[in-house]
């Protein structure tokens, strides 16, 4: 009887071991791969060696956004020519579209622009162009930026975000928000003046928007075309904008 009990116990032990060995592989992935560890975005930005993926991300890394984004308020402001309110709504939409982290923070990191879908960014751009006779919008700014040889100093002057100072030596300074910006659509309003993109933390966010895939397919219009007297390096009136960065007052972004 003792021998039979030992055989039964041994058989039970082998069966239990078999079940454990054969089921283990199916349980390992759930504990290893369903709980990835992510580096804090704020920590990554503080590192000079931080890099950001430009490739499509999975649902575990892509910031979640509202399933239904309404552009009705933006359209209402634009159709009523309330451009200042439309500009504020555009900034709000960018924060919402960039994801939960941006919403909690209250502003968008340049690395989060990739999370905004092409369709949503094009919708914002289309509304601005539609209600400004193609004078405002990101795609308009993109075209001007390319013609300015991707030089932000030239671009800022061209779209009217900088003003020439009344000094003997040619100098430029950034306009103060909101009083020194133009909120009306008229003949004197610089092309590409709106929407504004917050440059308080530098130009990286604006650069990310202008280089977003939503605008990569744009065809440049006449690369040899003069981009305007204020950015003409051969201008005899003011010496052009060559070396403009040396003649710009200390940056004071306020928009």
PDB file of C-alpha atoms in Angstrom:
ATOM      1  CA  UNK A   1       0.000   0.000   0.000  1.00  0.00           C
ATOM      2  CA  UNK A   2       2.857   2.382   0.880  1.00  0.00           C
ATOM      3  CA  UNK A   3       4.503   1.666  -2.459  1.00  0.00           C
ATOM      4  CA  UNK A   4       1.268   2.354  -4.330  1.00  0.00           C
ATOM      5  CA  UNK A   5       0.817   5.658  -2.465  1.00  0.00           C
ATOM      6  CA  UNK A   6       4.362   6.712  -3.338  1.00  0.00           C
ATOM      7  CA  UNK A   7       3.773   5.889  -7.000  1.00  0.00           C
ATOM      8  CA  UNK A   8       0.539   7.882  -6.972  1.00  0.00           C
ATOM      9  CA  UNK A   9       2.256  10.838  -5.353  1.00  0.00           C
ATOM     10  CA  UNK A  10       5.110  10.681  -7.864  1.00  0.00           C
ATOM     11  CA  UNK A  11       2.645  10.568 -10.749  1.00  0.00           C
ATOM     12  CA  UNK A  12       0.783  13.589  -9.355  1.00  0.00           C
ATOM     13  CA  UNK A  13       4.059  15.505  -9.001  1.00  0.00           C
ATOM     14  CA  UNK A  14       5.075  14.801 -12.609  1.00  0.00           C
ATOM     15  CA  UNK A  15       1.629  15.843 -13.876  1.00  0.00           C
ATOM     16  CA  UNK A  16       1.805  19.120 -11.928  1.00  0.00           C
ATOM     17  CA  UNK A  17       5.285  19.812 -13.282  1.00  0.00           C
ATOM     18  CA  UNK A  18       4.144  19.095 -16.838  1.00  0.00           C
ATOM     19  CA  UNK A  19       1.220  21.500 -16.562  1.00  0.00           C
ATOM     20  CA  UNK A  20       3.457  24.208 -15.126  1.00  0.00           C
ATOM     21  CA  UNK A  21       6.104  23.805 -17.838  1.00  0.00           C
ATOM     22  CA  UNK A  22       3.609  23.868 -20.683  1.00  0.00           C
ATOM     23  CA  UNK A  23       1.585  26.829 -19.450  1.00  0.00           C
ATOM     24  CA  UNK A  24       4.441  29.065 -18.309  1.00  0.00           C
ATOM     25  CA  UNK A  25       5.265  30.552 -21.759  1.00  0.00           C
ATOM     26  CA  UNK A  26       1.711  31.889 -22.146  1.00  0.00           C
ATOM     27  CA  UNK A  27       1.850  33.654 -18.819  1.00  0.00           C
ATOM     28  CA  UNK A  28       5.282  35.250 -19.144  1.00  0.00           C
ATOM     29  CA  UNK A  29       4.429  37.795 -21.858  1.00  0.00           C
ATOM     30  CA  UNK A  30       1.507  39.185 -19.859  1.00  0.00           C
ATOM     31  CA  UNK A  31       3.775  40.039 -16.957  1.00  0.00           C
ATOM     32  CA  UNK A  32       6.698  41.237 -19.067  1.00  0.00           C
ATOM     33  CA  UNK A  33       5.265  43.037 -22.085  1.00  0.00           C
ATOM     34  CA  UNK A  34       1.962  44.470 -20.885  1.00  0.00           C
ATOM     35  CA  UNK A  35       3.583  46.700 -18.303  1.00  0.00           C
ATOM     36  CA  UNK A  36       6.298  48.696 -20.154  1.00  0.00           C
ATOM     37  CA  UNK A  37       8.360  51.235 -18.289  1.00  0.00           C
ATOM     38  CA  UNK A  38       8.359  54.765 -19.742  1.00  0.00           C
ATOM     39  CA  UNK A  39      10.786  57.583 -19.140  1.00  0.00           C
ATOM     40  CA  UNK A  40       9.197  60.810 -17.953  1.00  0.00           C
ATOM     41  CA  UNK A  41       8.862  63.297 -20.833  1.00  0.00           C
ATOM     42  CA  UNK A  42       9.906  66.191 -18.627  1.00  0.00           C
ATOM     43  CA  UNK A  43      13.019  64.261 -17.608  1.00  0.00           C
ATOM     44  CA  UNK A  44      13.816  63.462 -21.232  1.00  0.00           C
ATOM     45  CA  UNK A  45      13.553  67.116 -22.242  1.00  0.00           C
ATOM     46  CA  UNK A  46      15.989  68.150 -19.550  1.00  0.00           C
ATOM     47  CA  UNK A  47      18.673  65.906 -20.990  1.00  0.00           C
ATOM     48  CA  UNK A  48      20.830  67.323 -23.732  1.00  0.00           C
ATOM     49  CA  UNK A  49      21.049  63.878 -25.301  1.00  0.00           C
ATOM     50  CA  UNK A  50      17.300  63.305 -25.361  1.00  0.00           C
ATOM     51  CA  UNK A  51      15.854  62.010 -28.610  1.00  0.00           C
ATOM     52  CA  UNK A  52      12.253  61.673 -29.711  1.00  0.00           C
ATOM     53  CA  UNK A  53      10.791  59.036 -31.979  1.00  0.00           C
ATOM     54  CA  UNK A  54       9.200  60.270 -35.168  1.00  0.00           C
ATOM     55  CA  UNK A  55       7.797  56.853 -35.966  1.00  0.00           C
ATOM     56  CA  UNK A  56       4.211  55.751 -35.304  1.00  0.00           C
ATOM     57  CA  UNK A  57       3.732  54.768 -31.689  1.00  0.00           C
ATOM     58  CA  UNK A  58       1.512  52.187 -30.066  1.00  0.00           C
ATOM     59  CA  UNK A  59      -1.463  52.889 -27.878  1.00  0.00           C
ATOM     60  CA  UNK A  60       0.719  52.392 -24.807  1.00  0.00           C
ATOM     61  CA  UNK A  61       2.920  55.367 -25.716  1.00  0.00           C
ATOM     62  CA  UNK A  62       0.654  57.666 -27.739  1.00  0.00           C
ATOM     63  CA  UNK A  63      -1.031  60.315 -25.580  1.00  0.00           C
ATOM     64  CA  UNK A  64      -4.749  59.735 -25.525  1.00  0.00           C
ATOM     65  CA  UNK A  65      -6.931  62.489 -26.917  1.00  0.00           C
ATOM     66  CA  UNK A  66     -10.615  63.179 -26.915  1.00  0.00           C
ATOM     67  CA  UNK A  67     -12.370  60.839 -29.367  1.00  0.00           C
ATOM     68  CA  UNK A  68     -14.344  63.707 -30.872  1.00  0.00           C
ATOM     69  CA  UNK A  69     -12.764  67.135 -31.336  1.00  0.00           C
ATOM     70  CA  UNK A  70     -15.091  69.937 -32.380  1.00  0.00           C
ATOM     71  CA  UNK A  71     -13.806  72.723 -34.596  1.00  0.00           C
ATOM     72  CA  UNK A  72     -17.138  74.554 -34.547  1.00  0.00           C
ATOM     73  CA  UNK A  73     -16.003  77.307 -32.180  1.00  0.00           C
ATOM     74  CA  UNK A  74     -12.945  78.014 -34.309  1.00  0.00           C
ATOM     75  CA  UNK A  75     -15.100  78.209 -37.410  1.00  0.00           C
ATOM     76  CA  UNK A  76     -17.562  80.536 -35.648  1.00  0.00           C
ATOM     77  CA  UNK A  77     -14.801  82.937 -34.600  1.00  0.00           C
ATOM     78  CA  UNK A  78     -13.201  82.907 -38.033  1.00  0.00           C
ATOM     79  CA  UNK A  79     -16.446  83.386 -39.929  1.00  0.00           C
ATOM     80  CA  UNK A  80     -17.221  86.365 -37.681  1.00  0.00           C
ATOM     81  CA  UNK A  81     -13.693  87.715 -38.292  1.00  0.00           C
ATOM     82  CA  UNK A  82     -12.914  87.532 -34.582  1.00  0.00           C
ATOM     83  CA  UNK A  83      -9.309  86.653 -35.278  1.00  0.00           C
ATOM     84  CA  UNK A  84      -7.977  87.200 -31.775  1.00  0.00           C
ATOM     85  CA  UNK A  85     -10.550  84.777 -30.331  1.00  0.00           C
ATOM     86  CA  UNK A  86      -9.814  82.375 -33.191  1.00  0.00           C
ATOM     87  CA  UNK A  87      -6.124  82.549 -32.364  1.00  0.00           C
ATOM     88  CA  UNK A  88      -6.820  81.682 -28.719  1.00  0.00           C
ATOM     89  CA  UNK A  89      -9.080  78.805 -29.770  1.00  0.00           C
ATOM     90  CA  UNK A  90      -6.369  77.497 -32.084  1.00  0.00           C
ATOM     91  CA  UNK A  91      -3.902  77.333 -29.202  1.00  0.00           C
ATOM     92  CA  UNK A  92      -6.501  75.525 -27.097  1.00  0.00           C
ATOM     93  CA  UNK A  93      -7.107  72.998 -29.855  1.00  0.00           C
ATOM     94  CA  UNK A  94      -3.393  72.288 -30.239  1.00  0.00           C
ATOM     95  CA  UNK A  95      -3.172  71.530 -26.513  1.00  0.00           C
ATOM     96  CA  UNK A  96      -6.174  69.191 -26.670  1.00  0.00           C
ATOM     97  CA  UNK A  97      -4.930  67.429 -29.796  1.00  0.00           C
ATOM     98  CA  UNK A  98      -1.408  66.977 -28.402  1.00  0.00           C
ATOM     99  CA  UNK A  99      -2.628  64.663 -25.643  1.00  0.00           C
ATOM    100  CA  UNK A 100      -3.268  64.364 -21.930  1.00  0.00           C
ATOM    101  CA  UNK A 101       0.208  65.486 -20.848  1.00  0.00           C
ATOM    102  CA  UNK A 102      -0.134  68.742 -22.778  1.00  0.00           C
ATOM    103  CA  UNK A 103      -3.628  69.261 -21.387  1.00  0.00           C
ATOM    104  CA  UNK A 104      -2.434  68.873 -17.799  1.00  0.00           C
ATOM    105  CA  UNK A 105       0.570  71.093 -18.449  1.00  0.00           C
ATOM    106  CA  UNK A 106      -1.339  73.809 -20.300  1.00  0.00           C
ATOM    107  CA  UNK A 107       0.983  74.060 -23.284  1.00  0.00           C
ATOM    108  CA  UNK A 108       2.534  71.870 -25.983  1.00  0.00           C
ATOM    109  CA  UNK A 109       6.078  70.524 -26.074  1.00  0.00           C
ATOM    110  CA  UNK A 110       7.632  70.539 -29.551  1.00  0.00           C
ATOM    111  CA  UNK A 111       8.016  66.756 -29.337  1.00  0.00           C
ATOM    112  CA  UNK A 112       4.242  66.373 -28.918  1.00  0.00           C
ATOM    113  CA  UNK A 113       3.377  67.969 -32.269  1.00  0.00           C
ATOM    114  CA  UNK A 114       3.861  64.545 -33.866  1.00  0.00           C
ATOM    115  CA  UNK A 115       0.829  63.269 -31.941  1.00  0.00           C
ATOM    116  CA  UNK A 116      -1.486  65.705 -33.732  1.00  0.00           C
ATOM    117  CA  UNK A 117      -3.072  63.954 -36.701  1.00  0.00           C
ATOM    118  CA  UNK A 118      -2.600  65.259 -40.219  1.00  0.00           C
ATOM    119  CA  UNK A 119      -6.367  65.498 -40.681  1.00  0.00           C
ATOM    120  CA  UNK A 120      -6.862  67.664 -37.585  1.00  0.00           C
ATOM    121  CA  UNK A 121      -3.980  70.000 -38.395  1.00  0.00           C
ATOM    122  CA  UNK A 122      -5.187  70.368 -41.970  1.00  0.00           C
ATOM    123  CA  UNK A 123      -8.695  71.147 -40.718  1.00  0.00           C
ATOM    124  CA  UNK A 124      -7.355  74.013 -38.604  1.00  0.00           C
ATOM    125  CA  UNK A 125      -5.285  75.276 -41.524  1.00  0.00           C
ATOM    126  CA  UNK A 126      -8.185  74.995 -43.993  1.00  0.00           C
ATOM    127  CA  UNK A 127     -10.466  77.031 -41.733  1.00  0.00           C
ATOM    128  CA  UNK A 128      -7.905  79.802 -41.362  1.00  0.00           C
ATOM    129  CA  UNK A 129      -7.268  79.988 -45.109  1.00  0.00           C
ATOM    130  CA  UNK A 130     -10.953  79.783 -45.977  1.00  0.00           C
ATOM    131  CA  UNK A 131     -11.891  82.768 -43.809  1.00  0.00           C
ATOM    132  CA  UNK A 132      -8.885  84.939 -44.645  1.00  0.00           C
ATOM    133  CA  UNK A 133      -8.789  84.738 -48.428  1.00  0.00           C
ATOM    134  CA  UNK A 134      -5.752  82.443 -48.097  1.00  0.00           C
ATOM    135  CA  UNK A 135      -3.807  85.073 -46.166  1.00  0.00           C
ATOM    136  CA  UNK A 136      -3.608  83.240 -42.817  1.00  0.00           C
ATOM    137  CA  UNK A 137      -2.852  79.635 -41.903  1.00  0.00           C
ATOM    138  CA  UNK A 138       0.000  77.223 -41.204  1.00  0.00           C
ATOM    139  CA  UNK A 139       0.418  76.269 -44.849  1.00  0.00           C
ATOM    140  CA  UNK A 140       0.787  79.970 -45.717  1.00  0.00           C
ATOM    141  CA  UNK A 141       3.429  80.311 -43.015  1.00  0.00           C
ATOM    142  CA  UNK A 142       5.131  77.159 -44.285  1.00  0.00           C
ATOM    143  CA  UNK A 143       5.462  78.666 -47.763  1.00  0.00           C
ATOM    144  CA  UNK A 144       6.862  81.929 -46.386  1.00  0.00           C
ATOM    145  CA  UNK A 145       9.263  80.025 -44.123  1.00  0.00           C
ATOM    146  CA  UNK A 146      10.651  78.070 -47.076  1.00  0.00           C
ATOM    147  CA  UNK A 147      11.060  81.238 -49.146  1.00  0.00           C
ATOM    148  CA  UNK A 148      12.884  82.830 -46.216  1.00  0.00           C
ATOM    149  CA  UNK A 149      15.393  79.990 -46.467  1.00  0.00           C
ATOM    150  CA  UNK A 150      14.070  78.533 -43.206  1.00  0.00           C
ATOM    151  CA  UNK A 151      15.566  81.476 -41.331  1.00  0.00           C
ATOM    152  CA  UNK A 152      13.292  82.383 -38.424  1.00  0.00           C
ATOM    153  CA  UNK A 153      14.643  85.929 -38.179  1.00  0.00           C
ATOM    154  CA  UNK A 154      13.633  86.624 -41.768  1.00  0.00           C
ATOM    155  CA  UNK A 155      10.369  84.766 -41.306  1.00  0.00           C
ATOM    156  CA  UNK A 156       9.387  86.768 -38.206  1.00  0.00           C
ATOM    157  CA  UNK A 157       9.926  90.048 -40.048  1.00  0.00           C
ATOM    158  CA  UNK A 158       8.040  88.868 -43.121  1.00  0.00           C
ATOM    159  CA  UNK A 159       4.920  87.794 -41.186  1.00  0.00           C
ATOM    160  CA  UNK A 160       4.990  90.914 -39.004  1.00  0.00           C
ATOM    161  CA  UNK A 161       5.928  89.286 -35.694  1.00  0.00           C
ATOM    162  CA  UNK A 162       8.863  91.677 -35.383  1.00  0.00           C
ATOM    163  CA  UNK A 163       9.061  95.423 -35.758  1.00  0.00           C
ATOM    164  CA  UNK A 164      11.851  97.689 -36.883  1.00  0.00           C
ATOM    165  CA  UNK A 165      13.030 100.013 -34.149  1.00  0.00           C
ATOM    166  CA  UNK A 166      13.395 103.742 -34.689  1.00  0.00           C
ATOM    167  CA  UNK A 167      17.138 103.810 -34.167  1.00  0.00           C
ATOM    168  CA  UNK A 168      20.111 105.005 -36.159  1.00  0.00           C
ATOM    169  CA  UNK A 169      21.417 101.470 -36.327  1.00  0.00           C
ATOM    170  CA  UNK A 170      18.993  99.048 -37.929  1.00  0.00           C
ATOM    171  CA  UNK A 171      17.464  96.896 -35.197  1.00  0.00           C
ATOM    172  CA  UNK A 172      14.384  94.748 -34.753  1.00  0.00           C
ATOM    173  CA  UNK A 173      12.421  93.681 -31.734  1.00  0.00           C
ATOM    174  CA  UNK A 174       9.601  91.218 -31.091  1.00  0.00           C
ATOM    175  CA  UNK A 175       6.101  92.604 -30.897  1.00  0.00           C
ATOM    176  CA  UNK A 176       4.327  92.586 -27.536  1.00  0.00           C
ATOM    177  CA  UNK A 177       1.238  90.436 -27.211  1.00  0.00           C
ATOM    178  CA  UNK A 178      -1.546  91.353 -27.807  1.00  0.00           C
ATOM    179  CA  UNK A 179      -1.409  95.102 -28.398  1.00  0.00           C
ATOM    180  CA  UNK A 180       1.210  95.169 -31.137  1.00  0.00           C
ATOM    181  CA  UNK A 181      -0.250  92.396 -33.272  1.00  0.00           C
ATOM    182  CA  UNK A 182      -2.810  92.869 -36.027  1.00  0.00           C
ATOM    183  CA  UNK A 183      -6.224  91.309 -35.415  1.00  0.00           C
ATOM    184  CA  UNK A 184      -7.952  92.615 -38.530  1.00  0.00           C
ATOM    185  CA  UNK A 185      -7.832  91.397 -42.097  1.00  0.00           C
ATOM    186  CA  UNK A 186      -6.968  94.263 -44.390  1.00  0.00           C
ATOM    187  CA  UNK A 187      -4.568  95.129 -47.173  1.00  0.00           C
ATOM    188  CA  UNK A 188      -1.823  96.085 -44.728  1.00  0.00           C
ATOM    189  CA  UNK A 189      -2.010  92.897 -42.673  1.00  0.00           C
ATOM    190  CA  UNK A 190       1.144  90.851 -43.321  1.00  0.00           C
ATOM    191  CA  UNK A 191       0.569  87.542 -45.042  1.00  0.00           C
ATOM    192  CA  UNK A 192       0.959  84.646 -42.617  1.00  0.00           C
ATOM    193  CA  UNK A 193       0.530  86.923 -39.578  1.00  0.00           C
ATOM    194  CA  UNK A 194      -1.920  84.483 -37.968  1.00  0.00           C
ATOM    195  CA  UNK A 195      -2.259  82.102 -36.249  1.00  0.00           C
ATOM    196  CA  UNK A 196       0.417  82.834 -33.655  1.00  0.00           C
ATOM    197  CA  UNK A 197       2.454  80.016 -32.181  1.00  0.00           C
ATOM    198  CA  UNK A 198       3.788  80.493 -28.669  1.00  0.00           C
ATOM    199  CA  UNK A 199       7.530  81.113 -28.954  1.00  0.00           C
ATOM    200  CA  UNK A 200       8.142  81.742 -25.262  1.00  0.00           C
ATOM    201  CA  UNK A 201      10.186  78.542 -25.085  1.00  0.00           C
ATOM    202  CA  UNK A 202      11.878  79.087 -28.449  1.00  0.00           C
ATOM    203  CA  UNK A 203      11.053  78.192 -32.029  1.00  0.00           C
ATOM    204  CA  UNK A 204      11.065  74.393 -31.794  1.00  0.00           C
ATOM    205  CA  UNK A 205       7.275  74.037 -31.527  1.00  0.00           C
ATOM    206  CA  UNK A 206       6.684  76.287 -34.515  1.00  0.00           C
ATOM    207  CA  UNK A 207       9.357  74.412 -36.432  1.00  0.00           C
ATOM    208  CA  UNK A 208       7.663  71.095 -35.584  1.00  0.00           C
ATOM    209  CA  UNK A 209       4.306  72.379 -36.817  1.00  0.00           C
ATOM    210  CA  UNK A 210       5.689  73.794 -40.057  1.00  0.00           C
ATOM    211  CA  UNK A 211       7.517  70.513 -40.689  1.00  0.00           C
ATOM    212  CA  UNK A 212       4.546  68.341 -39.742  1.00  0.00           C
ATOM    213  CA  UNK A 213       3.639  65.622 -42.289  1.00  0.00           C
ATOM    214  CA  UNK A 214       0.380  67.507 -42.858  1.00  0.00           C
ATOM    215  CA  UNK A 215       2.341  70.083 -44.849  1.00  0.00           C
ATOM    216  CA  UNK A 216       5.111  67.957 -46.320  1.00  0.00           C
ATOM    217  CA  UNK A 217       3.307  67.508 -49.611  1.00  0.00           C
ATOM    218  CA  UNK A 218       3.077  71.217 -50.336  1.00  0.00           C
ATOM    219  CA  UNK A 219       4.567  72.390 -53.592  1.00  0.00           C
ATOM    220  CA  UNK A 220       6.845  75.389 -53.285  1.00  0.00           C
ATOM    221  CA  UNK A 221       5.740  78.268 -55.463  1.00  0.00           C
ATOM    222  CA  UNK A 222       8.499  79.722 -57.584  1.00  0.00           C
ATOM    223  CA  UNK A 223      11.632  79.319 -55.472  1.00  0.00           C
ATOM    224  CA  UNK A 224      13.298  82.156 -57.370  1.00  0.00           C
ATOM    225  CA  UNK A 225      10.529  84.625 -56.506  1.00  0.00           C
ATOM    226  CA  UNK A 226      11.594  87.617 -54.455  1.00  0.00           C
ATOM    227  CA  UNK A 227      10.382  87.122 -50.865  1.00  0.00           C
ATOM    228  CA  UNK A 228       9.930  90.836 -50.280  1.00  0.00           C
ATOM    229  CA  UNK A 229      12.015  93.935 -49.802  1.00  0.00           C
ATOM    230  CA  UNK A 230      12.316  93.442 -46.040  1.00  0.00           C
ATOM    231  CA  UNK A 231      14.026  90.108 -46.550  1.00  0.00           C
ATOM    232  CA  UNK A 232      15.923  90.918 -49.722  1.00  0.00           C
ATOM    233  CA  UNK A 233      19.600  90.656 -48.871  1.00  0.00           C
ATOM    234  CA  UNK A 234      20.440  92.763 -51.887  1.00  0.00           C
ATOM    235  CA  UNK A 235      18.189  95.652 -50.942  1.00  0.00           C
ATOM    236  CA  UNK A 236      19.989  98.983 -51.146  1.00  0.00           C
ATOM    237  CA  UNK A 237      17.515 100.667 -48.804  1.00  0.00           C
ATOM    238  CA  UNK A 238      18.217  98.853 -45.572  1.00  0.00           C
ATOM    239  CA  UNK A 239      20.962  96.395 -46.331  1.00  0.00           C
ATOM    240  CA  UNK A 240      18.484  93.524 -46.256  1.00  0.00           C
ATOM    241  CA  UNK A 241      18.331  91.041 -43.397  1.00  0.00           C
ATOM    242  CA  UNK A 242      21.762  89.561 -43.794  1.00  0.00           C
ATOM    243  CA  UNK A 243      23.159  89.230 -40.304  1.00  0.00           C
ATOM    244  CA  UNK A 244      19.745  90.134 -38.894  1.00  0.00           C
ATOM    245  CA  UNK A 245      20.319  88.066 -35.746  1.00  0.00           C
ATOM    246  CA  UNK A 246      23.039  90.509 -34.729  1.00  0.00           C
ATOM    247  CA  UNK A 247      20.614  93.418 -35.015  1.00  0.00           C
ATOM    248  CA  UNK A 248      17.756  91.902 -33.043  1.00  0.00           C
ATOM    249  CA  UNK A 249      17.234  93.093 -29.512  1.00  0.00           C
ATOM    250  CA  UNK A 250      17.225  90.576 -26.671  1.00  0.00           C
ATOM    251  CA  UNK A 251      14.412  88.071 -27.361  1.00  0.00           C
ATOM    252  CA  UNK A 252      11.228  88.937 -25.527  1.00  0.00           C
ATOM    253  CA  UNK A 253       8.661  86.445 -26.842  1.00  0.00           C
ATOM    254  CA  UNK A 254       5.315  87.199 -25.289  1.00  0.00           C
ATOM    255  CA  UNK A 255       2.824  85.365 -27.461  1.00  0.00           C
TER     256      UNK A 255
END
